[in-house]
Coordinates of C-alpha atoms in Angstrom, one line a residue:
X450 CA 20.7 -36.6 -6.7
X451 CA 23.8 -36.2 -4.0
X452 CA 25.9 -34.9 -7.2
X453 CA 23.2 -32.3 -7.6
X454 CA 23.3 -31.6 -3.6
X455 CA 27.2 -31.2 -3.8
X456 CA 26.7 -28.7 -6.8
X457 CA 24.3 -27.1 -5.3
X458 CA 26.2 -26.4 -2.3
X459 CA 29.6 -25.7 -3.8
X460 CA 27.6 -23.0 -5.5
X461 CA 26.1 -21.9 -2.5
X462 CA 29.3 -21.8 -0.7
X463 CA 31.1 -19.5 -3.7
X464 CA 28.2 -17.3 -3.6
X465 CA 28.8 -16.3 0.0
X466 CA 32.3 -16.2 -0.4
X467 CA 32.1 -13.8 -3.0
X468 CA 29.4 -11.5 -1.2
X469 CA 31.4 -11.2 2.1
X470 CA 34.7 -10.3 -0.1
X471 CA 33.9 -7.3 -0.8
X472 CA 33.6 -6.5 3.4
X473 CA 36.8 -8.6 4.0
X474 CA 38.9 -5.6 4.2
X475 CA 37.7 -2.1 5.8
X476 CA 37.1 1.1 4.1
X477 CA 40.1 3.5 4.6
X478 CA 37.2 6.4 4.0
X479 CA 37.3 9.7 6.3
X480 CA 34.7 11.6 7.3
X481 CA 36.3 14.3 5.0
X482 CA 36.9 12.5 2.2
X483 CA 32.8 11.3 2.6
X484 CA 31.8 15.1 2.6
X485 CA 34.1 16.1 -0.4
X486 CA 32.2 13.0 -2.3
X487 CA 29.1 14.2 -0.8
X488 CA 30.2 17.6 -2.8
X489 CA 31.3 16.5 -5.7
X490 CA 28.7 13.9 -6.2
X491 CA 25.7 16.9 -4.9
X492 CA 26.4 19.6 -5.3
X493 CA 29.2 20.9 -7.5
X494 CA 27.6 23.0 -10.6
X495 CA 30.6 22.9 -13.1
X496 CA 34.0 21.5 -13.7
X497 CA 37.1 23.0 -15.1
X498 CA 39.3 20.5 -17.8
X499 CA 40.5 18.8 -14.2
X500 CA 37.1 17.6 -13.4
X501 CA 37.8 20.8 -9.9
X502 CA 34.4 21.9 -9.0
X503 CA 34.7 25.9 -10.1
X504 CA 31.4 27.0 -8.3
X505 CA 29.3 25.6 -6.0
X506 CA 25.7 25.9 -4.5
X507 CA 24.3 26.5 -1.1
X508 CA 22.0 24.4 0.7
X509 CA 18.4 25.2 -1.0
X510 CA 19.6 26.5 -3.8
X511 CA 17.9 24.5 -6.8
X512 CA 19.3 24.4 -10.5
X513 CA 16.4 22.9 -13.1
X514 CA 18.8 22.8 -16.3
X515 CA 21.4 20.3 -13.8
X516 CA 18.9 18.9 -12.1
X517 CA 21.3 19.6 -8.7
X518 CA 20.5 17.8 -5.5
X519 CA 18.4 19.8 -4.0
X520 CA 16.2 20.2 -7.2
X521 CA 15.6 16.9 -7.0
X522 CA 15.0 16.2 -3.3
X523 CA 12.5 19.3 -3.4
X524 CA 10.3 18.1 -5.9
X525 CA 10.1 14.9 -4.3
X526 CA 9.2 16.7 -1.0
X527 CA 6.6 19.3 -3.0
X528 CA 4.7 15.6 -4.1
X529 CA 5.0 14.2 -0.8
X530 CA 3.7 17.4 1.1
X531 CA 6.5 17.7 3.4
X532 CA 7.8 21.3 4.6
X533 CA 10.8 22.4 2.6
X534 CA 13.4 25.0 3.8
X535 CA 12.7 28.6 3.5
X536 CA 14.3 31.8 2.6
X537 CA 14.8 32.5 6.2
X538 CA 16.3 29.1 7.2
X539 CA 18.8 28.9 4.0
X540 CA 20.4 32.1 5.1
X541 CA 20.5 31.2 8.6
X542 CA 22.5 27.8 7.5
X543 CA 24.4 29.8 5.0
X544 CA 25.8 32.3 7.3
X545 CA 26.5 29.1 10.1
X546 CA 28.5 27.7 7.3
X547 CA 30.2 31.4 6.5
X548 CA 31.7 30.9 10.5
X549 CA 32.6 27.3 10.4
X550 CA 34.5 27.9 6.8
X551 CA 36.6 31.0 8.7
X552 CA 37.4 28.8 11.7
X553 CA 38.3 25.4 10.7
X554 CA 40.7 27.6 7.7
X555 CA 42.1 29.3 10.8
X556 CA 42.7 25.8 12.2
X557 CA 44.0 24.1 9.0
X558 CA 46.1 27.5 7.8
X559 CA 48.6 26.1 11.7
X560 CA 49.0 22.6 10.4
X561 CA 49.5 22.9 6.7
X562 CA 51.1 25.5 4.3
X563 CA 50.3 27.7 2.3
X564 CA 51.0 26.1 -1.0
X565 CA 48.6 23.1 0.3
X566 CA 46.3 25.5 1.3
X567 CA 45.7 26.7 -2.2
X568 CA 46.0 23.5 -3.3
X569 CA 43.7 21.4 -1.6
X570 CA 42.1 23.0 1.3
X571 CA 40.1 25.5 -0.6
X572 CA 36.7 26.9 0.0
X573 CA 34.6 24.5 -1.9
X574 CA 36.8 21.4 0.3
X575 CA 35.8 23.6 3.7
X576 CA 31.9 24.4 2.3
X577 CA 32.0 20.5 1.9
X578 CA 33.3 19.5 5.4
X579 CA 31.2 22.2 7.0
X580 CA 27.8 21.1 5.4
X581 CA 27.9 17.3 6.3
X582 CA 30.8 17.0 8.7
X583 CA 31.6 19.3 11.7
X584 CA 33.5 18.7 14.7
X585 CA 32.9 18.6 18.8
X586 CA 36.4 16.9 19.4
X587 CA 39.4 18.6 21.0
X588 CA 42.9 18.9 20.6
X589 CA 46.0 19.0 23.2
X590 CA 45.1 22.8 23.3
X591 CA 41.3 22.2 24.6
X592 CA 40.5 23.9 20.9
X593 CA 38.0 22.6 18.6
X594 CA 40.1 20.0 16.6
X595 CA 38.8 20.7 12.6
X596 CA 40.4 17.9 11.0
X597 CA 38.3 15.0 13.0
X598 CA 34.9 15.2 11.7
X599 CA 31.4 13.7 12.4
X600 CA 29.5 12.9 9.2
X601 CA 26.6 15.2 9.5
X602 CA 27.5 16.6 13.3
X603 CA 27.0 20.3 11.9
X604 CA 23.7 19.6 9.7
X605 CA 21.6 18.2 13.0
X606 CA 22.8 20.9 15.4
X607 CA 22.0 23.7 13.1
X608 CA 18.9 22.5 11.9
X609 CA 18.1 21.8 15.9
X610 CA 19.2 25.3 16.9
X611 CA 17.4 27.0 13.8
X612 CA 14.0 25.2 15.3
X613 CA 14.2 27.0 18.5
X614 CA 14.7 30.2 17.5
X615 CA 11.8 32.7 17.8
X616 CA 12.3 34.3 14.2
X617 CA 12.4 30.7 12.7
X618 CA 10.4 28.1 15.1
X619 CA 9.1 24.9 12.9
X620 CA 6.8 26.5 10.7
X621 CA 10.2 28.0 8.5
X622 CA 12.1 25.0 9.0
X623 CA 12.1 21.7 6.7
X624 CA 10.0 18.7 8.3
X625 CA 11.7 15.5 9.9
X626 CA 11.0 14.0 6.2
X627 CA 12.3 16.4 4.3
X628 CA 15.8 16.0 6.4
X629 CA 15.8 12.4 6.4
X630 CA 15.2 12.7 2.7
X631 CA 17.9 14.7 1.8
X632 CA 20.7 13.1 4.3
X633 CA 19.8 9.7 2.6
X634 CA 20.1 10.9 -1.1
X635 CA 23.6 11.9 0.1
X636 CA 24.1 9.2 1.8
X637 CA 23.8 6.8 -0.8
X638 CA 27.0 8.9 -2.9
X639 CA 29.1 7.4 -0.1
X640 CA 27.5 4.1 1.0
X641 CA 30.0 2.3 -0.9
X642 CA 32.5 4.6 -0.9
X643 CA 36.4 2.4 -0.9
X644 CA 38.7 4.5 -3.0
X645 CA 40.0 6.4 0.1
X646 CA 44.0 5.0 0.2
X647 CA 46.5 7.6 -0.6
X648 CA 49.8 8.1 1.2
X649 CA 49.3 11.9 0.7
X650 CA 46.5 14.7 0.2
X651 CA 45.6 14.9 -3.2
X652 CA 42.6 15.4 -5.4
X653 CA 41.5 12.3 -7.8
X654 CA 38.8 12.9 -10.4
X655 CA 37.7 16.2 -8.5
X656 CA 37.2 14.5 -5.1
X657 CA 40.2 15.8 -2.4
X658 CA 41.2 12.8 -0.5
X659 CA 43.0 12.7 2.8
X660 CA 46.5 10.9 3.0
X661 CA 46.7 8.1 5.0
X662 CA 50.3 6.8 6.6
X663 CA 50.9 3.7 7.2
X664 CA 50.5 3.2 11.1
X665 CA 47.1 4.8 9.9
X666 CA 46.3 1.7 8.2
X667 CA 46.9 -0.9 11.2
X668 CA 44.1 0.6 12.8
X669 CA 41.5 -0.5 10.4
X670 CA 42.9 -4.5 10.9
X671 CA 46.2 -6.6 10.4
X672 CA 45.4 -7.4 7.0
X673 CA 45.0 -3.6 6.1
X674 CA 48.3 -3.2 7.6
X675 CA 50.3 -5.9 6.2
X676 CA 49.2 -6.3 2.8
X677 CA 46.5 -3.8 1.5
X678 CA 48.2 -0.9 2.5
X679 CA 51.3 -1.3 1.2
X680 CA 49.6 -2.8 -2.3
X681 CA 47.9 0.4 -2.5
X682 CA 51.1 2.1 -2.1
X683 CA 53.1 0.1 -4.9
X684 CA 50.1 1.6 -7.2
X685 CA 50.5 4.8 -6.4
X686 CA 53.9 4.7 -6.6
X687 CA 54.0 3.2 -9.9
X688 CA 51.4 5.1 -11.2
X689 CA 53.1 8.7 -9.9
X690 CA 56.1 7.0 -11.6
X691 CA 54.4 6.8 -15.2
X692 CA 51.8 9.6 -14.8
X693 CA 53.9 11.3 -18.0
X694 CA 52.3 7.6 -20.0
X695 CA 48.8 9.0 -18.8
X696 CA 46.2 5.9 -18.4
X697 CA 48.6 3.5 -19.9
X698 CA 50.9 4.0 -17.1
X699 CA 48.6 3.2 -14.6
X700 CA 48.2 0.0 -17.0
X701 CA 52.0 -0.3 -16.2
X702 CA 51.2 -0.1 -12.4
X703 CA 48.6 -2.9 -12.2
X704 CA 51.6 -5.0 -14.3
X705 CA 53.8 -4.4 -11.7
X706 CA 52.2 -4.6 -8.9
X707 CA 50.7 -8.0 -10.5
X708 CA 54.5 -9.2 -11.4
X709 CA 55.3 -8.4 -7.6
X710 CA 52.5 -9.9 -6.0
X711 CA 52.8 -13.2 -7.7
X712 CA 56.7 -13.3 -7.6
X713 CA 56.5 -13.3 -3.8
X714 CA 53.4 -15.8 -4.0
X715 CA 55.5 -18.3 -5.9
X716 CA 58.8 -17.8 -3.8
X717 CA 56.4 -19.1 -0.9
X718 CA 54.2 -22.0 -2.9
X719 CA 57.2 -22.6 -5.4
X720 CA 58.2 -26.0 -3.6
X721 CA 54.5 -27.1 -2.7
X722 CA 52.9 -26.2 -6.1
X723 CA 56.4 -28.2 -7.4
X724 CA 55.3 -31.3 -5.2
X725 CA 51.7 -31.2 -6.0
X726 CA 53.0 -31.4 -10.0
X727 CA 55.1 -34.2 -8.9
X728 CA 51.7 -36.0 -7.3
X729 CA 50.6 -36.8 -10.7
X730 CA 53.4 -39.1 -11.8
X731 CA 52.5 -41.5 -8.8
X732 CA 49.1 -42.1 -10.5
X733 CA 50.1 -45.2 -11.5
X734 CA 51.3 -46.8 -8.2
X735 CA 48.3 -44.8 -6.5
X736 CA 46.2 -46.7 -9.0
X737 CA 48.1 -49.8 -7.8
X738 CA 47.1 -49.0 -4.2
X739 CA 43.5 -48.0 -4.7
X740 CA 42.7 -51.2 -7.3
X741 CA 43.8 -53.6 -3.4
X742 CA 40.6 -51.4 -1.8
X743 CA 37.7 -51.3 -4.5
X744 CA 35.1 -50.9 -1.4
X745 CA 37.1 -47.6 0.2
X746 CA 33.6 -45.6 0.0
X747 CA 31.8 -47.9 1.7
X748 CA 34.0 -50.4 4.0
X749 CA 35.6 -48.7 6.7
X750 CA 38.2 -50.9 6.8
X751 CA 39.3 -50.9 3.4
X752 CA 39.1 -46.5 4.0
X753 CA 41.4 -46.7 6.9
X754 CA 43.9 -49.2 5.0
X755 CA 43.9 -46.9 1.6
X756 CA 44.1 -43.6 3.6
X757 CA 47.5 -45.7 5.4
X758 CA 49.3 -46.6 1.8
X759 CA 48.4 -43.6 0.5
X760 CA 50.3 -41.5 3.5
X761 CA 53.6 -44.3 3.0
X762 CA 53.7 -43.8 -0.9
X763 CA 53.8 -39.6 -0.3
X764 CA 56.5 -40.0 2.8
X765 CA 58.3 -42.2 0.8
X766 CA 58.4 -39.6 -2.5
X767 CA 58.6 -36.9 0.4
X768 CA 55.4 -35.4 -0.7
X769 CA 52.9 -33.3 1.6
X770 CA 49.5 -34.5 0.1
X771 CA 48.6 -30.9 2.0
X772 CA 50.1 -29.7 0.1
X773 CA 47.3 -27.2 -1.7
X774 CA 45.8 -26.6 1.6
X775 CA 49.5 -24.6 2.9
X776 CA 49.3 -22.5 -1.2
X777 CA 45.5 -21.9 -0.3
X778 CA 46.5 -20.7 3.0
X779 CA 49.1 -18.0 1.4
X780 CA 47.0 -17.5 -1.5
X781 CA 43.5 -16.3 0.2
X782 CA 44.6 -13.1 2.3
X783 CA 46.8 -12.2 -0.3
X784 CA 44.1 -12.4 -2.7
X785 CA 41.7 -10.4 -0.5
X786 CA 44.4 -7.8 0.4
X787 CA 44.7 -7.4 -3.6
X788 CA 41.0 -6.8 -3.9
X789 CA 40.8 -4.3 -1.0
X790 CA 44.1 -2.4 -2.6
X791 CA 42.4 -2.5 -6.2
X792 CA 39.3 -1.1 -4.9
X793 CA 40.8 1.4 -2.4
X794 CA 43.4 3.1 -4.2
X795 CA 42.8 6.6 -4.7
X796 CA 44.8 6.7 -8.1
X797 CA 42.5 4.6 -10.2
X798 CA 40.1 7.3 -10.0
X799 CA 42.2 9.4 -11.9
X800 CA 43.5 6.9 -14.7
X801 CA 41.6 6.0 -17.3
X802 CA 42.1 3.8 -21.1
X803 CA 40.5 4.9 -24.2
X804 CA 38.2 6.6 -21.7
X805 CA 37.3 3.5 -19.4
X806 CA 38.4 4.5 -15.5
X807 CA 40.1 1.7 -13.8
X808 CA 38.3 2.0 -10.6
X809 CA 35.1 1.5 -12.6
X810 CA 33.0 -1.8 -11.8
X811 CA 33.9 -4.1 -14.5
X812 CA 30.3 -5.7 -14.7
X813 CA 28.3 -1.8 -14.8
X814 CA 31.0 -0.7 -17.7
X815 CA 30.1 -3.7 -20.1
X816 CA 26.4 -2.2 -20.1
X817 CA 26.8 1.2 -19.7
X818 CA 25.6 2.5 -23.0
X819 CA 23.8 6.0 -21.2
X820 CA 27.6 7.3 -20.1
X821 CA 30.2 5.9 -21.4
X822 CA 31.0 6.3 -24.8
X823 CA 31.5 3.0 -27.3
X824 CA 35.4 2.7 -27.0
X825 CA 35.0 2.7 -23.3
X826 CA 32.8 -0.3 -23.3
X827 CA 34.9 -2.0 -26.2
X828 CA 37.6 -1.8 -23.8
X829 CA 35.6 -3.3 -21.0
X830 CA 34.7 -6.0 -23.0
X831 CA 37.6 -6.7 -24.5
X832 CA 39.4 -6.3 -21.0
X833 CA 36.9 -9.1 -19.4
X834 CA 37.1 -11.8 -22.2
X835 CA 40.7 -11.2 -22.1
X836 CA 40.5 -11.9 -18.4
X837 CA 37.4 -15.0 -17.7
X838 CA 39.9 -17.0 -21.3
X839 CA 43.0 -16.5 -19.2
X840 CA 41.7 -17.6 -16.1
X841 CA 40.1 -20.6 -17.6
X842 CA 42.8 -21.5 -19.5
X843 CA 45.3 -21.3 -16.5
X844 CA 42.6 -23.5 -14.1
X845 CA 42.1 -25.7 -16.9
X846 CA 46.0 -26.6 -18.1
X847 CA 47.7 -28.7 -15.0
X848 CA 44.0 -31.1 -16.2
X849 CA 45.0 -30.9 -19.5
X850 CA 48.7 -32.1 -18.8
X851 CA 47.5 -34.4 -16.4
X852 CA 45.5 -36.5 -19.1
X853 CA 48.0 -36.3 -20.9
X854 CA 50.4 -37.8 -18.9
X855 CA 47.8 -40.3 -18.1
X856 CA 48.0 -41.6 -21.6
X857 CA 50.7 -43.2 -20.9
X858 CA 49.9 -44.7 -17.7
X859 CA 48.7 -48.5 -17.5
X860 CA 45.5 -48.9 -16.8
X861 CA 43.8 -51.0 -14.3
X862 CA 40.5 -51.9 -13.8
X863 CA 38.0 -49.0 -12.5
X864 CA 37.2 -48.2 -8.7
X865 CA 34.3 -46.9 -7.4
X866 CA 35.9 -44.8 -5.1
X867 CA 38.5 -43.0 -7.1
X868 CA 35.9 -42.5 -10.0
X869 CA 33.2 -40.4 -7.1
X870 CA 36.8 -38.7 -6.1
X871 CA 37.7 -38.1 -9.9
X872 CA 34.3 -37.0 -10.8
X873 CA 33.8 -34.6 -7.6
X874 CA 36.8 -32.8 -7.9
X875 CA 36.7 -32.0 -11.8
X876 CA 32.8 -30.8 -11.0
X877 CA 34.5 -28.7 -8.2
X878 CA 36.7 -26.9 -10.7
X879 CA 34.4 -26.7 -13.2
X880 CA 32.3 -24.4 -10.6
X881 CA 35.1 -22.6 -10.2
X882 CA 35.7 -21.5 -13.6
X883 CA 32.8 -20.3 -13.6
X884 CA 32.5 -18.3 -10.6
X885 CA 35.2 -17.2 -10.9
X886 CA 34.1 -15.6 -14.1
X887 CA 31.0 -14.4 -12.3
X888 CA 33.3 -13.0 -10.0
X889 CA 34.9 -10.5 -12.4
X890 CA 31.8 -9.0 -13.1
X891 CA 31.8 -7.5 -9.7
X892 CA 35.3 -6.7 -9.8
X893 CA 36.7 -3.1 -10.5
X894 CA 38.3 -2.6 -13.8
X895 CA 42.5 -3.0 -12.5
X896 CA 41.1 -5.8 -10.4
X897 CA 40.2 -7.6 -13.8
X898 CA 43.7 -6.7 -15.1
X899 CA 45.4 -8.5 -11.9
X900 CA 43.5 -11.3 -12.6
X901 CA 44.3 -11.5 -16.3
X902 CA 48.2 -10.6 -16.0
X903 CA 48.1 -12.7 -12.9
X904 CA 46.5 -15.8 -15.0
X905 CA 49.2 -15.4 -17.6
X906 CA 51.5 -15.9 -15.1
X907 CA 50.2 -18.7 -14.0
X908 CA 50.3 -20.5 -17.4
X909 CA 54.2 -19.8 -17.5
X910 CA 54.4 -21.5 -13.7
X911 CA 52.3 -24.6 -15.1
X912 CA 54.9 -25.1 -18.0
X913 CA 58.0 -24.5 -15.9
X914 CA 57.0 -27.1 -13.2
X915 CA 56.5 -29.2 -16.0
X916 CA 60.0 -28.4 -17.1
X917 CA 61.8 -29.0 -14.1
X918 CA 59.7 -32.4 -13.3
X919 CA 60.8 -33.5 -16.7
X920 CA 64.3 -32.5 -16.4
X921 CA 64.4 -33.9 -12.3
X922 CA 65.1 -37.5 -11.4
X923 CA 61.3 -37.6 -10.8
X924 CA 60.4 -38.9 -14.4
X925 CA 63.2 -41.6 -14.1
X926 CA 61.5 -42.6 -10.6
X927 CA 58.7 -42.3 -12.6
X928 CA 59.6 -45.0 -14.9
X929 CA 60.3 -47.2 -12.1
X930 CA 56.7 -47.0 -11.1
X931 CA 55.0 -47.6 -13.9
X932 CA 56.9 -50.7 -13.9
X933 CA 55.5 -51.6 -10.3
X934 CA 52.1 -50.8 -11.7
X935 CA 52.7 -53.4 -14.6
X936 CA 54.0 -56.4 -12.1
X937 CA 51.1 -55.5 -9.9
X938 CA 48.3 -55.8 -12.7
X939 CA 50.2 -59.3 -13.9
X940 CA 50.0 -60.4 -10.3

């Protein structure tokens, strides 16, 4: 019954962990980049090769062969009986949007040049910004300052001001219903919108995002400014570096950034993760210590004496038995920061391998028969099998070695205490491998190819401890206590 309580809440507790990940790190998302989404997502009628919008519609305007937007918020709102926009209030938001598009150009046309302004700011990006952003800040200048937007500032002023005019009035005018209806379809494009992190302007997949520097990113928190950030970077560096490869050089990018992020990860654990190795090879004179104390669960005193010999044997071999609380320490905001740079980075919109997007969920691509075609999902399967073997592979190995070693330990007669501990903490990691697994399903296609480089990696470390241990005066200490262990048990 309390093993099942314990599962049960190590389960529990890995659940909640891996729901609040995902919020661990803030979204680097502008108001502008929402609207272009917004766009793309609503609105755009055709793409050229590039996935650029080519044409665009205006608000009202229904297509029944795309099935646009609007088409389908309108028939919704013709079922539900709720006032839908007229002739007269289409045009009226039209020509409002004809002014804002000639002013914030204006604006933009002082800032950037003219090569960007062809580039990125054209008039679909400004029909986009003027339709669900708009601005009423300022600059230095006491201008209206076009480039910091309000989602949806424009829409609700308009649509106000269109109400109280005589030649419109609320009869011409769509309903409170029919707004919220149509803000919330658009809403939802952008609700979990994270792939927003691009140290410069750019358009990924048809969607213009807004570059974001660096002292940018410290204003969203410390761990967006120390570590996601500059993770997001190193992708898009990389990536820019091999975009001649196509999608498998953003393949290379993930490696790298993997190869990185785990080099500096094992220069800081290195000589904890080589100590908590080394813990192993005192089983035997930690078995010496435990067999004096059979009653540690339950008698206090025997606890308190145990928990004593214990701390002398480690100080002794110089070994922090904290030693995996200091690695978890380093491990968990790096590992956050890794997730929040996987999911942010605007680049991974762009690359794709044998038609699989790496910013795609990694869970929604093994299922999604409708839109992605039967390589694509190959590849995500073959990308996640890849990834939940290595990972169990790489949790399961130091156990492995560790039995092994324990071969050729000398037995002594079984404690109560050690076998709960034994027992708890292989249950423990057995959770673990499996949420972990879990985990990846949620996880956005490079995320999954972190994980499975990173797990590979991993595997190497566990050997080459294992190396050095073997090649160290430890296994000749070793030695020594197995030979305590024996005059102890003949005692």
């Amino acid at each position: 019954m309390k093993r099942g309580l314990k599962l049960v809440t190590i389960v529990g507790l890995f659940i909640i962990a891996l729901a609040s990940l995902s919020s661990c790190t803030k979204s680097f998302c502008t108001v502008a980049d929402k609207t272009q989404t917004m766009y793309y997502k609503g609105y755009a009628k055709e793409f050229d090769e590039n996935k650029v919008a080519t044409s665009y519609y205006g608000f009202g305007e229904e297509d029944e062969t795309k099935k646009n937007v609007t088409y389908t918020i309108n028939e919704k709102a013709r079922t539900e009986g709720y006032l839908l926009p007229t002739a007269e209030f289409n045009t009226f938001i039209e020509a409002k949007i004809d002014g804002y598009i000639v002013e914030a150009k204006a604006y933009y046309e002082k800032i950037y040049s003219a090569e960007e302004m062809d580039k990125y700011y054209t008039k679909e990006y400004f029909y986009a910004l003027a339709l669900f952003g708009g601005s009423d800040k300022t600059d230095s200048e006491g201008k209206v300052d076009y480039t910091k937007n309000t989602l949806w500032y424009n829409f609700d002023m308009w649509v106000k001001e269109a109400r109280a005019k005589d030649d419109l009035g609320i009869e011409k005018c769509p309903d409170n219903n029919y707004i919220n209806g149509y803000k919330a379809q658009l809403n939802t494009y952008v609700a979990n919108l994270t792939t927003c992190i691009s140290p410069i302007t750019d358009t990924y997949n048809g969607i213009t995002i807004e570059g974001k520097k660096w002292k940018d990113a410290w204003n969203n928190g410390v761990i967006e400014g120390l570590l996601v950030y500059p993770i997001a970077w190193l992708i898009y560096t990389f990536a820019t570096a091999f975009q001649a490869l196509g999608g498998f050089g953003t393949f290379l990018a993930i490696f790298f950034v993997t190869l990185i992020v785990r080099g500096v990860l094992i220069a800081l654990t290195f000589k904890q993760t080589l100590a908590q190795q080394k813990m192993t090879l005192l089983q035997p004179e930690l078995a010496k210590i435990q067999a004096k104390y059979p009653n540690a669960q339950t008698n206090d005193y025997e606890k308190q004496r145990l928990g004593q010999e214990q701390m002398a044997l480690y100080k002794k071999y110089k070994i922090n038995p904290f030693g995996m609380l200091i690695i978890m320490i380093f491990q968990f905001p790096i590992f956050i920061a890794v997730w929040g740079a996987m999911q942010g980075s605007s680049v991974l919109m762009s690359g794709e391998i044998f038609g699989l997007e790496f910013a795609a969920s990694t869970g929604a691509s093994l299922i999604a028969f409708k839109t992605l075609p039967w390589h694509a999902i190959l590849t995500a399967w073959i990308i996640f099998v890849l990834m939940a073997a290595a990972q169990f592979l790489s949790m399961k190995l130091p156990q492995w070695l560790q039995k092994r070693r324990e071969k050729k330990t000398p037995k002594l007669g079984k404690n109560p205490s050690v076998d709960q501990q034994q027992k708890t903490m292989k249950m423990v990691n057995n959770v673990m491998v499996v949420m972990i697994i879990v985990m990846g399903l949620s996880l956005p296609i490079a995320m999954s190819i972190y994980w499975f480089v990173s797990a590979l990696i991993s595997l190497g470390q566990s050997f080459l401890t294992q190396a050095l241990i073997a090649k160290s005066g430890t296994m000749k200490n070793n030695k020594n206590v197995k030979q305590s262990a024996v005059k102890g048990m003949k005692k």
